[in-house]
Amino acid sequence: MSRSYGQFCSIARALDRLGNRWTLLLIRELLVGPKRFKDLEAGLPGIGANLLSARLKTLESEGIIQRIVLPPPAGVPAYELTEMGQELEQVLLALARWGQRYIDTGYDGDYVRGEWAVVALKGSFRSEAALGLQAVYELRMGEESIHLDIDNGRLTAGLGPALKPDVLLTGDLNAFVASWAGDLDLVEAIADGRISIKGDSELLVRFGDLFPSRQG
Amino acid sequence: MSRSYGQFCSIARALDRLGNRWTLLLIRELLVGPKRFKDLEAGLPGIGANLLSARLKTLESEGIIQRIVLPPPAGVPAYELTEMGQELEQVLLALARWGQRYIDTGYDGDYVRGEWAVVALKGSFRSEAALGLQAVYELRMGEESIHLDIDNGRLTAGLGPALKPDVLLTGDLNAFVASWAGDLDLVEAIADGRISIKGDSELLVRFGDLFPSRQG
DNA sequence: CGGAATCCTCTTCGATACTG
DNA sequence: CAGTATCGAAGAGGATTCCG
């Protein structure tokens, strides 16, 4: 399958498993939670069912992901990361940090998905800026919601709405994308109504500090 | 060249540049210092000159590496990481940490090189274990030497001998490999003479603590 | 509907031979 | 020594089909 590099080196060994096309993006998809085959296809446009199937099989045999059956009432098959797979989070966050330079310089019409912000924001989170802060953010981007729970320097982020958000930002996905791309200031977006805010607006000011982009 | 994933996502954007075969291993090679074309070929057995040439060209055009002429008396062309390329260190260290599980479970005869330990040891370094410690280690593995300067929780590691090592470990590369692979205990290796130690032997005890493997 | 298997075309890789 | 050129082999991508 994946041609081995044949090197006694932890990086090469990791890349023997992860270096194939789509593999790390597939992990990114599963990092926000279990997903079905069709959801993975949707998050990885262009992959092709055969290749996705092959990648899933390989990763399962390597113990990085596992097939599960979602709890009732769903009761349908899905894929999730094993503990070993979860441990790849730091690799993806490091990649996200390095790659941020290529996204905060404008949006070019590429495919985008709100839930990717879960991983991206985890990557750009500045723990130091959150010391002593207790706050729950919810971002409602079109159909998708994500939540960010900040508790004194620690961040827990995930898919879906927050139970009790201190701040709720609602808007079109395009508006959020424009703000990440540096095309639109968040405060400006709220001023002209492209994004609406509910809750403690003081916390909005801190948002840019907690999740900085290159532009500042 | 590299087919783009076409996603507005920092991870996908990073992988657009780094996801090709050999690319991240090429970065690993340059992470320990500038190298000539032939040295890169030697560190990446199997790559093929055409592919190495193509990767170098692409990475240069992306501003991740740059061509230089080594200072006199060498005066020969070489490649080195740009600042942007240097910033990939955290990505490689994260990969090294995750991949360590695949190397500390025995050596299988794969190609290996002493200088890779510079990156691997940086990855496994436990800063907490080095608080208050000031020590310079040198590892002389066959022809290759690397040095590890520890200064109160901070590690600087690089190719070549140390100026004033507190501990000098000398041995065959095979012996060091065996110890990394968990096939041979470092203390045992010294007891039976496969690795010899010169200097403060107390610091040897701390070595396993500073650079732990999965086995402990 | 989910997902695995097949077929075909295209791109990329890998090894060797070759050139300034 | 530093790359180019070439070509067979392997992997990727897209469409379609089959099976539960």
Coordinates of C-alpha atoms (C1' of nucleotides) in Angstrom, one line a residue:
Chain A
M1 CA 0.0 0.0 0.0
S2 CA 2.0 2.9 1.2
R3 CA 5.6 2.4 0.2
S4 CA 7.7 2.4 3.3
Y5 CA 10.6 4.8 3.6
G6 CA 12.6 2.0 5.2
Q7 CA 14.2 4.3 7.8
F8 CA 14.7 3.8 11.5
C9 CA 13.4 7.2 12.4
S10 CA 10.3 8.2 14.3
I11 CA 9.3 10.8 11.7
A12 CA 9.7 8.4 8.8
R13 CA 7.8 5.7 10.7
A14 CA 5.0 8.2 11.3
L15 CA 4.9 9.2 7.7
D16 CA 4.8 5.6 6.6
R17 CA 1.3 5.6 8.2
L18 CA 0.2 9.2 7.6
G19 CA 2.1 10.3 4.6
N20 CA -0.4 9.2 2.0
R21 CA -2.6 11.6 0.2
W22 CA -5.8 12.4 2.2
T23 CA -4.8 10.5 5.2
L24 CA -4.1 13.5 7.5
L25 CA -7.2 15.3 6.3
L26 CA -9.2 12.2 7.1
I27 CA -7.8 12.3 10.6
R28 CA -8.8 15.9 10.8
E29 CA -12.3 15.0 9.9
L30 CA -12.5 12.4 12.7
L31 CA -10.8 14.7 15.2
V32 CA -14.1 16.5 15.8
G33 CA -16.0 13.3 16.3
P34 CA -17.1 10.0 14.8
K35 CA -18.4 10.2 11.2
R36 CA -20.1 8.1 8.7
F37 CA -18.7 7.2 5.3
K38 CA -20.8 9.7 3.5
D39 CA -19.9 12.5 5.9
L40 CA -16.2 11.8 5.3
E41 CA -16.8 11.9 1.6
A42 CA -18.6 15.3 2.1
G43 CA -15.7 16.7 4.1
L44 CA -13.1 15.5 1.6
P45 CA -14.4 16.5 -1.8
G46 CA -12.5 14.8 -4.6
I47 CA -11.3 11.8 -2.6
G48 CA -13.3 9.2 -4.5
A49 CA -15.1 6.4 -2.8
N50 CA -12.5 3.7 -3.6
L51 CA -9.7 5.7 -2.1
L52 CA -11.6 6.6 1.0
S53 CA -12.5 3.0 1.4
A54 CA -8.9 2.0 1.1
R55 CA -7.6 4.6 3.5
L56 CA -10.2 3.6 6.1
K57 CA -9.2 0.0 5.8
T58 CA -5.5 0.7 6.2
L59 CA -6.0 3.1 9.1
E60 CA -8.2 0.6 10.9
S61 CA -5.6 -2.2 10.4
E62 CA -3.0 0.1 11.9
G63 CA -5.1 0.8 15.0
I64 CA -5.5 4.5 14.2
I65 CA -9.3 4.4 13.6
Q66 CA -12.0 1.9 14.4
R67 CA -15.4 1.1 13.0
I68 CA -18.2 1.6 15.4
V69 CA -22.0 1.5 15.5
L70 CA -23.4 4.7 16.6
P71 CA -25.6 4.5 19.8
P72 CA -29.3 4.2 19.3
P73 CA -31.5 5.6 17.9
A74 CA -29.0 6.1 15.1
G75 CA -27.6 2.5 15.2
V76 CA -25.7 3.1 12.0
P77 CA -22.0 2.3 11.3
A78 CA -19.4 5.0 11.6
Y79 CA -15.7 5.6 12.1
E80 CA -13.9 7.1 15.0
L81 CA -10.3 7.6 16.1
T82 CA -8.8 5.2 18.5
E83 CA -6.8 6.5 21.4
M84 CA -3.7 6.3 19.2
G85 CA -5.5 8.3 16.6
Q86 CA -6.5 10.9 19.1
E87 CA -2.9 11.4 19.9
L88 CA -2.4 12.8 16.4
E89 CA -4.1 15.9 17.5
Q90 CA -0.8 17.6 18.3
V91 CA 0.5 16.8 14.9
L92 CA -2.5 18.4 13.3
L93 CA -2.5 21.4 15.5
A94 CA 1.2 22.0 14.6
L95 CA 0.3 21.8 11.0
A96 CA -2.6 24.1 11.5
R97 CA -0.4 26.7 13.1
W98 CA 2.2 26.5 10.4
G99 CA -0.4 26.6 7.7
Q100 CA -2.3 29.5 9.1
R101 CA -0.1 31.9 7.1
Y102 CA -1.9 30.6 4.0
I103 CA -5.4 31.3 5.1
D104 CA -5.3 34.6 6.9
T105 CA -4.3 36.3 3.6
G106 CA -7.7 36.3 1.9
Y107 CA -10.4 33.9 0.9
D108 CA -10.1 32.5 -2.6
G109 CA -13.4 30.6 -3.0
D110 CA -11.9 27.2 -1.9
Y111 CA -14.2 24.7 -0.3
V112 CA -14.8 25.4 3.4
R113 CA -16.7 24.0 6.3
G114 CA -17.5 25.6 9.6
E115 CA -16.6 22.6 11.7
W116 CA -12.9 22.9 10.6
A117 CA -12.8 25.9 12.9
V118 CA -12.8 23.5 15.8
V119 CA -9.3 22.2 14.9
A120 CA -8.1 25.5 13.6
L121 CA -9.1 27.5 16.7
K122 CA -7.6 24.8 19.0
G123 CA -4.4 25.3 17.0
S124 CA -4.3 29.1 17.4
F125 CA -5.5 29.2 21.0
R126 CA -3.2 31.2 23.2
S127 CA -3.5 29.6 26.6
E128 CA -1.7 32.6 28.3
A129 CA -4.4 34.9 27.1
A130 CA -7.0 32.8 28.8
L131 CA -5.6 32.7 32.3
G132 CA -8.3 33.5 34.8
L133 CA -10.9 33.5 32.2
Q134 CA -14.1 31.4 32.3
A135 CA -16.2 31.7 29.2
V136 CA -18.2 29.7 26.8
Y137 CA -18.4 30.8 23.2
E138 CA -20.8 29.4 20.6
L139 CA -20.3 30.1 16.9
R140 CA -23.4 29.4 14.8
M141 CA -22.3 29.4 11.2
G142 CA -25.3 28.7 8.9
E143 CA -26.3 25.2 9.7
E144 CA -23.3 24.4 11.7
S145 CA -22.6 25.2 15.4
I146 CA -19.4 24.8 17.3
H147 CA -18.7 25.6 20.9
L148 CA -15.5 26.8 22.7
D149 CA -15.3 26.2 26.5
I150 CA -12.6 28.2 28.1
D151 CA -11.7 27.5 31.7
N152 CA -8.7 29.3 33.0
G153 CA -6.2 28.6 30.3
R154 CA -7.8 25.4 29.1
L155 CA -9.8 25.1 26.0
T156 CA -12.4 22.4 25.1
A157 CA -13.8 22.8 21.7
G158 CA -16.3 20.7 19.8
L159 CA -19.1 20.3 17.3
G160 CA -22.6 21.3 18.2
P161 CA -24.1 24.1 20.2
A162 CA -23.0 25.0 23.8
L163 CA -25.2 24.2 26.7
K164 CA -25.0 27.6 28.2
P165 CA -23.0 30.0 26.0
D166 CA -21.8 33.3 27.5
V167 CA -21.5 34.6 23.9
L168 CA -23.4 33.5 20.9
L169 CA -22.2 34.6 17.5
T170 CA -24.6 33.9 14.7
G171 CA -24.0 34.5 11.0
D172 CA -23.5 33.2 7.6
L173 CA -20.5 30.9 7.1
N174 CA -19.2 33.3 4.5
A175 CA -19.1 36.1 7.1
F176 CA -17.0 33.9 9.5
V177 CA -14.8 32.8 6.6
A178 CA -14.2 36.5 5.6
S179 CA -13.1 37.3 9.2
W180 CA -10.7 34.4 9.3
A181 CA -9.3 35.3 6.0
G182 CA -8.6 38.8 7.2
D183 CA -11.1 40.3 4.7
L184 CA -13.5 41.4 7.4
D185 CA -12.9 42.6 11.0
L186 CA -15.1 40.7 13.5
V187 CA -16.2 43.9 15.2
E188 CA -17.0 45.5 11.8
A189 CA -19.0 42.4 10.8
I190 CA -21.1 42.8 13.9
A191 CA -21.5 46.5 13.3
D192 CA -22.9 46.0 9.8
G193 CA -25.0 43.0 10.9
R194 CA -23.3 40.3 9.0
I195 CA -22.7 38.6 12.3
S196 CA -25.0 39.1 15.2
I197 CA -23.9 38.8 18.8
K198 CA -25.9 37.7 21.9
G199 CA -24.6 37.8 25.4
D200 CA -21.6 39.3 27.0
S201 CA -20.1 41.6 24.3
E202 CA -17.0 42.2 26.4
L203 CA -16.0 38.7 25.7
L204 CA -16.0 39.5 22.0
V205 CA -13.0 41.8 22.5
R206 CA -11.0 39.0 24.1
F207 CA -11.8 36.6 21.2
G208 CA -9.2 38.1 18.9
D209 CA -6.7 37.8 21.8
L210 CA -7.5 34.2 22.5
F211 CA -7.4 33.1 18.9
P212 CA -5.0 35.4 17.2
S213 CA -4.3 35.4 13.5
R214 CA -1.1 36.5 11.8
Q215 CA -2.5 39.9 11.2
G216 CA -3.1 40.4 14.9
Chain B
M1 CA 2.9 19.9 -9.3
S2 CA 1.3 18.9 -6.0
R3 CA -2.4 18.7 -6.6
S4 CA -4.1 21.1 -4.2
Y5 CA -6.8 19.9 -1.9
G6 CA -8.7 23.1 -2.7
Q7 CA -9.8 23.6 0.9
F8 CA -9.8 26.8 2.9
C9 CA -8.2 25.1 5.9
S10 CA -4.8 25.8 7.4
I11 CA -4.1 22.0 7.6
A12 CA -5.0 21.4 4.0
R13 CA -3.0 24.4 3.0
A14 CA 0.0 23.2 4.9
L15 CA -0.4 19.8 3.3
D16 CA -0.6 21.3 -0.1
R17 CA 3.0 22.2 0.4
L18 CA 4.3 19.5 2.6
G19 CA 2.1 16.5 1.8
N20 CA 4.1 15.1 -1.1
R21 CA 6.2 12.1 -0.7
W22 CA 9.7 12.8 0.7
T23 CA 9.0 16.5 1.4
L24 CA 8.8 16.3 5.2
L25 CA 11.8 14.0 5.4
L26 CA 13.7 16.5 3.2
I27 CA 12.8 19.2 5.8
R28 CA 14.0 16.9 8.5
E29 CA 17.4 16.6 6.8
L30 CA 17.7 20.3 6.6
L31 CA 16.6 20.9 10.1
V32 CA 20.0 19.9 11.4
G33 CA 21.8 22.3 9.0
P34 CA 22.5 23.2 5.4
K35 CA 23.2 20.3 3.1
R36 CA 24.5 19.6 -0.4
F37 CA 22.5 17.8 -3.0
K38 CA 24.5 14.6 -2.5
D39 CA 24.1 14.7 1.2
L40 CA 20.4 15.0 0.8
E41 CA 20.5 12.0 -1.5
A42 CA 22.5 10.1 1.1
G43 CA 20.0 10.8 3.8
L44 CA 17.0 9.9 1.7
P45 CA 17.9 6.6 0.2
G46 CA 15.5 5.7 -2.6
I47 CA 14.4 9.2 -3.5
G48 CA 15.9 9.4 -7.0
A49 CA 17.7 12.4 -8.2
N50 CA 14.9 13.7 -10.4
L51 CA 12.4 13.7 -7.6
L52 CA 14.9 15.3 -5.2
S53 CA 15.6 18.0 -7.7
A54 CA 11.9 18.6 -8.2
R55 CA 11.2 18.8 -4.5
L56 CA 14.0 21.2 -4.0
K57 CA 12.8 23.4 -6.8
T58 CA 9.2 23.5 -5.5
L59 CA 10.2 24.1 -1.9
E60 CA 12.5 26.9 -3.0
S61 CA 9.8 28.6 -5.0
E62 CA 7.5 28.4 -2.0
G63 CA 10.1 30.1 0.2
I64 CA 10.6 27.1 2.5
I65 CA 14.2 26.4 1.5
Q66 CA 16.8 28.5 -0.2
R67 CA 19.9 27.8 -2.3
I68 CA 23.1 29.1 -0.7
V69 CA 26.8 28.9 -1.3
L70 CA 28.6 27.6 1.7
P71 CA 31.2 30.1 3.1
P72 CA 34.8 29.7 2.1
P73 CA 36.8 27.6 2.0
A74 CA 34.0 25.2 1.0
G75 CA 32.4 27.6 -1.5
V76 CA 30.1 25.0 -2.8
P77 CA 26.3 25.2 -3.4
A78 CA 24.0 23.9 -0.7
Y79 CA 20.4 24.1 0.5
E80 CA 19.1 25.5 3.8
L81 CA 15.8 26.2 5.4
T82 CA 14.4 29.7 5.3
E83 CA 12.9 31.1 8.5
M84 CA 9.6 29.9 7.3
G85 CA 11.1 26.4 6.9
Q86 CA 12.6 26.5 10.3
E87 CA 9.1 27.1 11.7
L88 CA 8.3 23.6 10.6
E89 CA 10.3 22.2 13.5
Q90 CA 7.3 22.0 15.7
V91 CA 5.5 19.9 13.0
L92 CA 8.4 17.5 12.8
L93 CA 8.8 17.2 16.5
A94 CA 5.1 16.4 16.9
L95 CA 5.4 13.7 14.2
A96 CA 8.5 12.4 15.9
R97 CA 6.7 12.1 19.3
W98 CA 3.8 10.3 17.7
G99 CA 6.0 8.0 15.7
Q100 CA 8.3 7.1 18.5
R101 CA 6.0 4.2 19.3
Y102 CA 7.2 2.6 16.1
I103 CA 10.9 2.8 16.9
D104 CA 11.3 1.9 20.5
T105 CA 10.0 -1.6 19.9
G106 CA 13.0 -3.1 18.3
Y107 CA 15.4 -2.5 15.5
D108 CA 14.6 -4.2 12.2
G109 CA 17.6 -3.4 10.1
D110 CA 16.2 -0.3 8.5
Y111 CA 18.4 2.5 7.3
V112 CA 19.6 4.7 10.1
R113 CA 21.7 7.7 10.7
G114 CA 23.1 9.1 13.9
E115 CA 22.3 12.7 13.1
W116 CA 18.6 11.9 13.0
A117 CA 18.9 11.7 16.8
V118 CA 19.2 15.5 16.9
V119 CA 15.6 15.8 15.8
A120 CA 14.3 12.7 17.6
L121 CA 15.9 13.7 20.9
K122 CA 14.6 17.3 20.6
G123 CA 11.1 15.7 20.2
S124 CA 11.4 13.5 23.3
F125 CA 13.0 16.1 25.5
R126 CA 11.2 16.6 28.8
S127 CA 11.8 20.2 29.7
E128 CA 10.4 19.7 33.3
A129 CA 13.1 17.1 33.9
A130 CA 15.8 19.6 33.0
L131 CA 14.9 22.4 35.4
G132 CA 17.9 23.6 37.2
L133 CA 20.2 21.4 35.2
Q134 CA 23.1 22.6 33.3
A135 CA 24.8 19.9 31.2
V136 CA 26.4 19.3 27.8
Y137 CA 26.2 15.9 26.3
E138 CA 28.1 14.7 23.3
L139 CA 27.2 11.5 21.5
R140 CA 29.9 10.1 19.3
M141 CA 28.3 7.5 17.1
G142 CA 30.9 6.0 14.7
E143 CA 31.8 8.9 12.4
E144 CA 29.0 11.1 13.5
S145 CA 28.9 13.4 16.5
I146 CA 25.9 15.3 18.0
H147 CA 25.8 17.6 21.0
L148 CA 23.0 18.3 23.4
D149 CA 23.3 21.5 25.5
I150 CA 20.9 21.6 28.3
D151 CA 20.5 24.9 30.2
N152 CA 17.8 25.0 32.9
G153 CA 15.0 23.4 30.9
R154 CA 16.1 24.6 27.5
L155 CA 17.7 22.3 25.0
T156 CA 19.9 23.2 22.1
A157 CA 20.9 20.3 19.9
G158 CA 23.0 20.1 16.8
L159 CA 25.4 18.3 14.6
G160 CA 29.0 18.0 15.5
P161 CA 31.0 17.7 18.7
A162 CA 30.4 19.8 21.8
L163 CA 32.9 22.5 22.7
K164 CA 33.1 21.3 26.3
P165 CA 31.0 18.2 27.0
D166 CA 30.3 17.2 30.6
V167 CA 29.6 13.7 29.3
L168 CA 30.9 12.1 26.2
L169 CA 29.3 8.9 25.1
T170 CA 31.3 7.0 22.4
G171 CA 30.2 3.9 20.6
D172 CA 29.2 2.2 17.4
L173 CA 26.1 3.6 15.8
N174 CA 24.6 0.1 16.2
A175 CA 24.9 0.3 19.9
F176 CA 23.1 3.6 20.1
V177 CA 20.4 2.3 17.8
A178 CA 20.0 -0.8 20.0
S179 CA 19.4 1.4 23.0
W180 CA 16.9 3.6 21.2
A181 CA 15.1 0.5 20.0
G182 CA 14.8 -0.8 23.5
D183 CA 17.0 -3.8 22.7
L184 CA 19.8 -2.7 24.9
D185 CA 19.8 -0.7 28.1
L186 CA 22.2 2.2 28.1
V187 CA 23.7 1.3 31.5
E188 CA 24.1 -2.2 30.3
A189 CA 25.8 -1.1 27.1
I190 CA 28.3 0.8 29.1
A191 CA 28.9 -2.1 31.5
D192 CA 29.8 -4.4 28.7
G193 CA 31.8 -1.8 26.8
R194 CA 29.7 -1.3 23.7
I195 CA 29.4 2.3 24.7
S196 CA 32.1 4.1 26.6
I197 CA 31.5 7.1 28.9
K198 CA 33.9 9.9 29.7
G199 CA 33.0 12.6 32.2
D200 CA 30.3 13.0 34.9
S201 CA 28.6 9.6 35.0
E202 CA 25.9 11.0 37.3
L203 CA 24.6 12.8 34.3
L204 CA 24.1 9.5 32.5
V205 CA 21.4 8.5 35.0
R206 CA 19.5 11.7 34.1
F207 CA 19.7 11.0 30.4
G208 CA 16.9 8.5 30.4
D209 CA 14.8 11.0 32.3
L210 CA 15.5 13.9 30.0
F211 CA 14.8 11.9 26.9
P212 CA 12.4 9.2 27.8
S213 CA 11.2 6.5 25.5
R214 CA 7.9 4.7 25.8
Q215 CA 9.4 1.9 27.7
G216 CA 10.5 4.3 30.4
Chain C
dC1 C1' -28.9 4.3 1.0
dG2 C1' -24.0 2.9 2.5
dG3 C1' -20.1 1.3 1.0
dA4 C1' -17.3 -2.1 -1.5
dA5 C1' -15.4 -3.6 -6.1
dT6 C1' -14.2 -2.9 -11.0
dC7 C1' -12.3 -0.5 -14.9
dC8 C1' -9.9 3.0 -17.2
dT9 C1' -7.1 7.2 -17.6
dC10 C1' -3.8 10.2 -15.8
dT11 C1' -0.3 11.6 -12.7
dT12 C1' 3.5 10.6 -9.8
dC13 C1' 7.3 7.7 -8.4
dG14 C1' 11.7 5.2 -8.7
dA15 C1' 15.7 3.5 -11.0
dT16 C1' 19.1 4.1 -14.2
dA17 C1' 21.4 6.3 -17.7
dC18 C1' 23.1 10.6 -19.3
dT19 C1' 25.1 15.6 -19.5
dG20 C1' 27.4 20.2 -18.2
Chain D
dC1 C1' 29.1 16.8 -8.3
dA2 C1' 24.7 18.6 -9.5
dG3 C1' 21.4 18.0 -11.7
dT4 C1' 18.3 16.2 -16.6
dA5 C1' 16.1 12.8 -19.4
dT6 C1' 13.8 8.7 -19.9
dC7 C1' 10.6 5.0 -19.1
dG8 C1' 8.3 1.1 -16.7
dA9 C1' 5.6 0.6 -12.3
dA10 C1' 2.6 2.2 -8.8
dG11 C1' -0.8 5.2 -7.0
dA12 C1' -4.7 8.6 -7.6
dG13 C1' -9.1 10.0 -9.5
dG14 C1' -13.6 9.6 -11.6
dA15 C1' -17.4 7.0 -13.2
dT16 C1' -20.0 3.1 -12.8
dT17 C1' -21.7 -1.1 -11.0
dC18 C1' -22.8 -4.5 -7.6
dC19 C1' -24.4 -6.0 -3.0
dG20 C1' -26.6 -5.5 1.8

